[in-house]
mmCIF file of C-alpha atoms in Angstrom:
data_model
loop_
_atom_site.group_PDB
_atom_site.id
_atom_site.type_symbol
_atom_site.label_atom_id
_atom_site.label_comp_id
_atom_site.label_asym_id
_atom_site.label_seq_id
_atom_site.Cartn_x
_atom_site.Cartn_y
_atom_site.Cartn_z
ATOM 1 C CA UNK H 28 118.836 93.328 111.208
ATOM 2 C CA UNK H 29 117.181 94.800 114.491
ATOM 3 C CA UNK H 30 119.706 92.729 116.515
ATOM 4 C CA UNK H 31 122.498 93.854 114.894
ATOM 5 C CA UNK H 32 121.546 97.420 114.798
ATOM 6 C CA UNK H 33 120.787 97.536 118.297
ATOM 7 C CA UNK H 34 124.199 96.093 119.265
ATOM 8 C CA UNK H 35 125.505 99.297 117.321
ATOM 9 C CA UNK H 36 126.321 97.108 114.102
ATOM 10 C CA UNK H 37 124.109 99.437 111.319
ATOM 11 C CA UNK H 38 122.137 97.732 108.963
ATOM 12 C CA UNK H 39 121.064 98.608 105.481
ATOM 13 C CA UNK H 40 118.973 96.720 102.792
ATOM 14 C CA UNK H 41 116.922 97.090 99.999
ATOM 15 C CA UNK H 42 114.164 94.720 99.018
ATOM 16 C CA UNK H 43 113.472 94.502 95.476
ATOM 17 C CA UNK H 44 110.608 92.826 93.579
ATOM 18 C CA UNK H 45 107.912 92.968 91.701
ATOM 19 C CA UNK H 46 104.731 94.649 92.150
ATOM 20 C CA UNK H 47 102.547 92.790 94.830
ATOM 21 C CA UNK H 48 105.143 89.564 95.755
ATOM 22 C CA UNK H 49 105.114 91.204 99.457
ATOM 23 C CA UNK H 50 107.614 93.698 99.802
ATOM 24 C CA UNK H 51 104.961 96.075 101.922
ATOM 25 C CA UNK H 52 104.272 93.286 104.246
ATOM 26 C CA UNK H 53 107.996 93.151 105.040
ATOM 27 C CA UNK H 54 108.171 96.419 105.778
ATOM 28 C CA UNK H 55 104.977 95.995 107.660
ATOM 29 C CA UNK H 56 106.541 93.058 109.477
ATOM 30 C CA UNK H 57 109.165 95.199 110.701
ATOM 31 C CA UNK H 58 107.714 97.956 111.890
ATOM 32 C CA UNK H 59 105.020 95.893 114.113
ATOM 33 C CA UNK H 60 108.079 94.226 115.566
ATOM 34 C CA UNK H 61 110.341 97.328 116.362
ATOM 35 C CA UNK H 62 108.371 97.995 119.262
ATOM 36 C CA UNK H 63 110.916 99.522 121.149
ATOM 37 C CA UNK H 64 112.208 101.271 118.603
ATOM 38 C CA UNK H 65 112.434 105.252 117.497
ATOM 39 C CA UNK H 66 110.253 104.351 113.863
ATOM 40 C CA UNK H 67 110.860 106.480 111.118
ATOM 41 C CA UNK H 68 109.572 105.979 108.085
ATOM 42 C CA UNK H 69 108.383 107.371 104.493
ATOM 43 C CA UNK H 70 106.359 106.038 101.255
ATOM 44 C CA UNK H 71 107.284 107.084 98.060
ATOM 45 C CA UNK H 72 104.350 109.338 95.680
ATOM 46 C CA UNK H 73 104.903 109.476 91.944
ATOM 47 C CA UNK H 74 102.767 112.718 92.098
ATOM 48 C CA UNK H 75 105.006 114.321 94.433
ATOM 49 C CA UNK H 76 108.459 113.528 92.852
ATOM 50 C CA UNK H 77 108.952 116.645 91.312
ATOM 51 C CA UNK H 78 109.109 117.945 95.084
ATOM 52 C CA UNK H 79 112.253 118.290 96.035
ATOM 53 C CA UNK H 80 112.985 116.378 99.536
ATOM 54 C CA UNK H 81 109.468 115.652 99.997
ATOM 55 C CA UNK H 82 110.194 112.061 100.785
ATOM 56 C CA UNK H 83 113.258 113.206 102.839
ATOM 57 C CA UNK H 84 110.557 115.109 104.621
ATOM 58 C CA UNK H 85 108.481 112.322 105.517
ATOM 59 C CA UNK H 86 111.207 110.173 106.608
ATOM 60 C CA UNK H 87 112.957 113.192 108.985
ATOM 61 C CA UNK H 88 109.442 114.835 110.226
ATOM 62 C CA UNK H 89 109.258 113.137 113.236
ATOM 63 C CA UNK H 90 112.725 114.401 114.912
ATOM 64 C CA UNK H 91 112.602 117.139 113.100
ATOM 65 C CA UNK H 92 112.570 118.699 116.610
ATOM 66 C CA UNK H 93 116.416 117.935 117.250
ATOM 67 C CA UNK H 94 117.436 119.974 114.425
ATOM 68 C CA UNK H 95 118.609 122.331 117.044
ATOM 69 C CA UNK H 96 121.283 120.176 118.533
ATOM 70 C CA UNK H 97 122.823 119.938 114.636
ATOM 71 C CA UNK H 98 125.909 122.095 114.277
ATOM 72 C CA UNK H 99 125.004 125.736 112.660
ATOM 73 C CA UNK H 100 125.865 124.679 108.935
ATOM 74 C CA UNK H 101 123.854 121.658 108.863
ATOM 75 C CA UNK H 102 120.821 122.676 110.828
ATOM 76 C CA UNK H 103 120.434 126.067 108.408
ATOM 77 C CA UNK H 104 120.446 123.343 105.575
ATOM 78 C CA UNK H 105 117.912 121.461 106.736
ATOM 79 C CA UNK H 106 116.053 124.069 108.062
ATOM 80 C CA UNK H 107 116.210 125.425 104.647
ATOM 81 C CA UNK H 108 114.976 122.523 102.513
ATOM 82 C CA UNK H 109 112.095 121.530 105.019
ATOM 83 C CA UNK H 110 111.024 125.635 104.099
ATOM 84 C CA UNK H 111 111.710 126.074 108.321
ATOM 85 C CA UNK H 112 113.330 129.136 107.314
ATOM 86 C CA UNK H 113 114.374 131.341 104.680
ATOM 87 C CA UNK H 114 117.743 131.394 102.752
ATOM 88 C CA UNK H 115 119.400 130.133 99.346
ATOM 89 C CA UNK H 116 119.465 126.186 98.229
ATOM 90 C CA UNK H 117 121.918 124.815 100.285
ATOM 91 C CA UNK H 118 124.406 122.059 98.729
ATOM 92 C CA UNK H 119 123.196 118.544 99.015
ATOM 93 C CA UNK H 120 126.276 117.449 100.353
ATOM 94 C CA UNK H 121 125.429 119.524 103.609
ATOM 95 C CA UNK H 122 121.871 118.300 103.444
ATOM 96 C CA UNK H 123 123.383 114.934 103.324
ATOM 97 C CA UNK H 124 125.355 115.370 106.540
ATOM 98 C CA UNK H 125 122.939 117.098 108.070
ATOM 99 C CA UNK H 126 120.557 113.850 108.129
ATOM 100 C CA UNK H 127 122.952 111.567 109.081
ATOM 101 C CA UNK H 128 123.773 113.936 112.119
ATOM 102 C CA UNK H 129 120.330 113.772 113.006
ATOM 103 C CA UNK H 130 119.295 110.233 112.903
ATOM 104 C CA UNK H 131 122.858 109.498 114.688
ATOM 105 C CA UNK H 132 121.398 112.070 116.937
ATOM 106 C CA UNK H 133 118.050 110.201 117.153
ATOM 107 C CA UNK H 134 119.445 107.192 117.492
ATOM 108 C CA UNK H 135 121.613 108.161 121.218
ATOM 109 C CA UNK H 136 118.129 108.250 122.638
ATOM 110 C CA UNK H 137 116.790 105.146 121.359
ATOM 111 C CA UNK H 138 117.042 102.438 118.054
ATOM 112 C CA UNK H 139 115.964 104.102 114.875
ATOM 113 C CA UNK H 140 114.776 101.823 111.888
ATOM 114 C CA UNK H 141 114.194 104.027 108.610
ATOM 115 C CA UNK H 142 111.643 102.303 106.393
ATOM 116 C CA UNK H 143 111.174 103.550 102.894
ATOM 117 C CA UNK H 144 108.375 101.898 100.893
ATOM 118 C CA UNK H 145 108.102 102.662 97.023
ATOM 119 C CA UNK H 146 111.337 104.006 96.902
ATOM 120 C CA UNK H 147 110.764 104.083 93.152
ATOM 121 C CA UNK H 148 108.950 106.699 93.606
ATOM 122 C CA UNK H 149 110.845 108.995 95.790
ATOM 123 C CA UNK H 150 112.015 112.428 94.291
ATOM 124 C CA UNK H 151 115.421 112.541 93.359
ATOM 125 C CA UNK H 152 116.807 114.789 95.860
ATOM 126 C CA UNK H 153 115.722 112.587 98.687
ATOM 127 C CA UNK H 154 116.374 109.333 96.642
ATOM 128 C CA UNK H 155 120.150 110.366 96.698
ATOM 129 C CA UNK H 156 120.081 111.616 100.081
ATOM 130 C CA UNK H 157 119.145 108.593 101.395
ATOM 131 C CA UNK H 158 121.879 107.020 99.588
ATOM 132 C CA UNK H 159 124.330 109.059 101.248
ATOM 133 C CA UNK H 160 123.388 108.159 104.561
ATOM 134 C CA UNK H 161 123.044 105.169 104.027
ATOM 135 C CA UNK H 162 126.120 103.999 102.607
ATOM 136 C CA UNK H 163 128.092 106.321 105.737
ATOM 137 C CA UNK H 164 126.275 104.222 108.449
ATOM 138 C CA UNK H 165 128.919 102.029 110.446
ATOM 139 C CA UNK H 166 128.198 101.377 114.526
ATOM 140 C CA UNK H 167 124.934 103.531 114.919
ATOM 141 C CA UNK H 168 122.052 102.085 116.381
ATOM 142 C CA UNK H 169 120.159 102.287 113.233
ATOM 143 C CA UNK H 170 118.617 100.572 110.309
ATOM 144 C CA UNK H 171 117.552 101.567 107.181
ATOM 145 C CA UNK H 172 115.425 99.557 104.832
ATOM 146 C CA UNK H 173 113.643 99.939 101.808
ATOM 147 C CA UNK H 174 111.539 98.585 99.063
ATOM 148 C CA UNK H 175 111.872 99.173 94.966
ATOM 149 C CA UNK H 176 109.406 97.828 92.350
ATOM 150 C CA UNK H 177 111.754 96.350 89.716
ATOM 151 C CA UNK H 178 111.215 97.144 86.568
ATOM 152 C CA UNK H 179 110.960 100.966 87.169
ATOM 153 C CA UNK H 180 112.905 101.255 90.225
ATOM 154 C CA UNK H 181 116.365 99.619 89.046
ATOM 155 C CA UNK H 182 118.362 102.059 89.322
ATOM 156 C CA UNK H 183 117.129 103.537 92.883
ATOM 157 C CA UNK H 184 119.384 103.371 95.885
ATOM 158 C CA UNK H 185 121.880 101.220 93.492
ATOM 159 C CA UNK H 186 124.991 100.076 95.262
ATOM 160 C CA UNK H 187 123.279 99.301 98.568
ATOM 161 C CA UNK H 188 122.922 96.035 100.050
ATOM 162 C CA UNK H 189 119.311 94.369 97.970
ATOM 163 C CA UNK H 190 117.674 91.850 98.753
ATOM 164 C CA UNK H 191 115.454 89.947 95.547
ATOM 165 C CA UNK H 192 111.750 89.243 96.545
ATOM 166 C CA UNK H 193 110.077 86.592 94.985
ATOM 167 C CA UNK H 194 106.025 85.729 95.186
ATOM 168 C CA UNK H 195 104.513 82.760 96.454
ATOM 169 C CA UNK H 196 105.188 79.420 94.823
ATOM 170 C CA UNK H 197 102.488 76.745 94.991
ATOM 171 C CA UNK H 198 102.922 74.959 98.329
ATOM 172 C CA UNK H 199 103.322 78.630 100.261
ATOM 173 C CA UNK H 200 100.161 79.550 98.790
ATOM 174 C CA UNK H 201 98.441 76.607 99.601
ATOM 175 C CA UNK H 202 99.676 76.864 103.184
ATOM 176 C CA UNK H 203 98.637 80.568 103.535
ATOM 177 C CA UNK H 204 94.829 79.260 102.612
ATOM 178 C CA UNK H 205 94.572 76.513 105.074
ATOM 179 C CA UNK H 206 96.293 78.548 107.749
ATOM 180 C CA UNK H 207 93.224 81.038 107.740
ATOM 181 C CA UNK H 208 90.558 78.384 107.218
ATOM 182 C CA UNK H 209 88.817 77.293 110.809
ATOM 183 C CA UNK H 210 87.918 74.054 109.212
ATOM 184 C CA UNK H 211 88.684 71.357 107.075
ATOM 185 C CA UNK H 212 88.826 71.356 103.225
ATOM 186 C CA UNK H 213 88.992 68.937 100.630
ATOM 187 C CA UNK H 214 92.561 68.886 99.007
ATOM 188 C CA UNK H 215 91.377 69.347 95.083
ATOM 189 C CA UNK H 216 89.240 72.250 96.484
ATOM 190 C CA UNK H 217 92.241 73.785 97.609
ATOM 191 C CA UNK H 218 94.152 72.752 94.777
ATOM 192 C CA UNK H 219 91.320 74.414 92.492
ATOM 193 C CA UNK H 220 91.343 78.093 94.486
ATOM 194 C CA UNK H 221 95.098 78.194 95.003
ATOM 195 C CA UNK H 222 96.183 77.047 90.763
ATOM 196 C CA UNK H 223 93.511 79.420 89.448
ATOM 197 C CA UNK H 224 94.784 82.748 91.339
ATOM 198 C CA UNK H 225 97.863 82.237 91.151
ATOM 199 C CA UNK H 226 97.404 82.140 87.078
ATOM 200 C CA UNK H 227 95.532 85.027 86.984
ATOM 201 C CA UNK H 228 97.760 86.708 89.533
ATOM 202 C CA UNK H 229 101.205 85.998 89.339
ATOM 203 C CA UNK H 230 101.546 87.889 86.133
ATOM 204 C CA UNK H 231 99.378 90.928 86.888
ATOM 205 C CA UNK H 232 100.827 92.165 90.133
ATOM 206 C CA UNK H 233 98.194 91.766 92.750
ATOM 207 C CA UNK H 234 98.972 90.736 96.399
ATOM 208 C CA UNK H 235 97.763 87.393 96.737
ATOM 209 C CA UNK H 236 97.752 87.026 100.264
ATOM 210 C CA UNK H 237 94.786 89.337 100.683
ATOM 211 C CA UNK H 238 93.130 87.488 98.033
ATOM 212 C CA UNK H 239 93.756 83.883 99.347
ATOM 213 C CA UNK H 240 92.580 85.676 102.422
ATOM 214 C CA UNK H 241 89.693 86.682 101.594
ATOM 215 C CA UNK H 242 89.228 83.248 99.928
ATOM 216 C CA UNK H 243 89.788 81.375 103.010
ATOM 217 C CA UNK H 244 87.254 83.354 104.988
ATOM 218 C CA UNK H 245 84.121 82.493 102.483
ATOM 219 C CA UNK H 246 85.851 78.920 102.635
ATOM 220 C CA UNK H 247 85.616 78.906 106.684
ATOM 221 C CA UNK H 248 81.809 80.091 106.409
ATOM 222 C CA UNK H 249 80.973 77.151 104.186
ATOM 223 C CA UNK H 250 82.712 74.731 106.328
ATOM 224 C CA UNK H 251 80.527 75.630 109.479
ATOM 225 C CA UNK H 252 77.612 75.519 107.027
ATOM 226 C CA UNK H 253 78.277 72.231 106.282
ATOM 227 C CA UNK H 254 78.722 70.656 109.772
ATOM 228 C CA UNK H 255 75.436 71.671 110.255
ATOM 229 C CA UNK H 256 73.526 69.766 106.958
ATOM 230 C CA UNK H 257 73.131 66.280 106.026
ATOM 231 C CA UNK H 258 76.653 65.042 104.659
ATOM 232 C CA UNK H 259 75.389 63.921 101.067
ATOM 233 C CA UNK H 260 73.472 67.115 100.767
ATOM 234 C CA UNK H 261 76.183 69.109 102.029
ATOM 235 C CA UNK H 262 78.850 67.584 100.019
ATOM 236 C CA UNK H 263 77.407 68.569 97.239
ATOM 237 C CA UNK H 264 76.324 72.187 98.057
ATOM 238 C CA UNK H 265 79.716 72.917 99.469
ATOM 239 C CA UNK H 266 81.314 72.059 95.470
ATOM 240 C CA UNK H 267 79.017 73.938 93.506
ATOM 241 C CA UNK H 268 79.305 76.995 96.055
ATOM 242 C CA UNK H 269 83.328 76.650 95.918
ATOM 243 C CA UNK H 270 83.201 76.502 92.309
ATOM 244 C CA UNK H 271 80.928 79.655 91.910
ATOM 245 C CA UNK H 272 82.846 81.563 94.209
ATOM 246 C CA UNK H 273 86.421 80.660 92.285
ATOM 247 C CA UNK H 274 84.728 82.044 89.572
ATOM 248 C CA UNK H 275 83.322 85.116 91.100
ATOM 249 C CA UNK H 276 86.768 86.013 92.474
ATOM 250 C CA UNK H 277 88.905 84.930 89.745
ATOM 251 C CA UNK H 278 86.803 87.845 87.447
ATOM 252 C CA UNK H 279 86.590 90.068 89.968
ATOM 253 C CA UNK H 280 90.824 89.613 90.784
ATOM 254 C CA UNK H 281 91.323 90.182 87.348
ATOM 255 C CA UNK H 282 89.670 93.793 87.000
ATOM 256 C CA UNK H 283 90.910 94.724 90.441
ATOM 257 C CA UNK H 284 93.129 97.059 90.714
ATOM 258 C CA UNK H 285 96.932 96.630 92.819
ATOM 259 C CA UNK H 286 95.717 99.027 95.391
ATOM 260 C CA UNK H 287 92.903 96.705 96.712
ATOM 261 C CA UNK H 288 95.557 94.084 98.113
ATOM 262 C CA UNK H 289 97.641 96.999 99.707
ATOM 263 C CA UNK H 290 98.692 95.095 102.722
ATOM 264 C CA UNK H 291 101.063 92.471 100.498
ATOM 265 C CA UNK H 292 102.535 95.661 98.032
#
């Protein structure tokens, strides 16, 4: 998508999914690779989606500066919305051109990737503001892309180019764990952690890379442990620990909350 946008080919997606099968760590995944890129971007708050354009807000806050170089019309509109000065509700049509002037604008002075997390949650006004642009963006040097929590965020952005997210099957998981352990570990072990969270996870919406993380890391300290024991002994202290600590997190992961595993939302 970068490529193509910076060749002045605009690109514009929507990842769908459920809750927690990585949708934030896309977006996060992007951003940490659009280094030289203008970086725009917003998160959707179901408290604030009464507020009209408060997402819009987020997203256009920091050019917000160029408004001036927007023709009159368009610059009193946004001006307007953004409470930057004074004056009657403009139409949303205006509004509408009025952002896609200014992130064409934006985008003459460098790449500009738009990335919209929770989109579910955006307010309407912005919601179908960002639609607009969106679906008017031909050879700018720009991308837009956001994610939608299925479910409760069908019918956001519809029409736009989607992409479906999926969670991790059994093998990715598995090779997430050993990735982040420093040493060796025995293969039921392994089989053990990764088959009980993802039962108690897949269903419940949790990020399970921060978990399998986090797994890994207690994993990595008993490995040096062991190196440093006699073999029989260590053997068997290295099982019973495992199996303690898959319990420990499996009943902790299941009272948890979504928002401690933020990084795979």
């Amino acid at each position: 998508m970068l490529t193509d946008a910076q060749a002045g080919r605009s690109s514009v997606v929507v990842l769908r999914g459920e809750a927690g099968v990585g949708k934030s760590a896309l977006l996060d995944y992007l951003s940490d690779r659009a280094t030289r890129w203008h970086v725009a971007s917003a998160v959707g708050v179901e408290s604030e989606m009464e507020l009209a354009y408060s997402g819009l807000h987020q997203l256009c806050a920091p050019m917000i500066d160029r408004r001036d170089r927007l023709p009159a019309p368009q610059r009193e509109a946004l001006s307007t919305v953004f409470g930057l000065s004074e004056g009657r509700p403009p139409d949303r049509f205006l509004v509408g051109l009025a952002v896609l002037t200014l992130f064409a604008e934006a985008a003459e002075q460098q790449p500009l990737v738009c990335i919209v997390d929770d989109a579910q949650w955006l307010d309407r006004a912005s919601s179908q503001v960002l639609g607009f642009v969106a679906r008017r963006l031909h050879a700018e040097r720009i991308a837009v892309v956001c994610a939608a929590r299925t479910g409760i965020g069908d019918d956001v952005l519809a029409g736009l180019p989607d992409v479906t997210v999926r969670g991790l099957g059994d093998d990715d998981a598995r090779t997430l764990l050993l990735d982040h352990v420093l040493g060796p570990v025995d293969d039921a072990v392994c089989d053990q952690i990764v088959a009980a969270l993802l039962l108690h996870l897949r269903d419940r919406g949790e990020k399970l890379g921060a978990v399998l993380t986090a797994i890994s890391e207690a994993a990595s300290k008993e490995v040096r442990m062991r190196k440093e024991a006699d073999a029989e002994r260590a053997s068997a202290r290295f099982s019973i620990r495992f199996m303690v600590w898959l319990s420990v997190a499996v009943v902790v992961v299941a009272a948890l909350s979504g928002d401690y595993m933020a990084p795979y939302g």
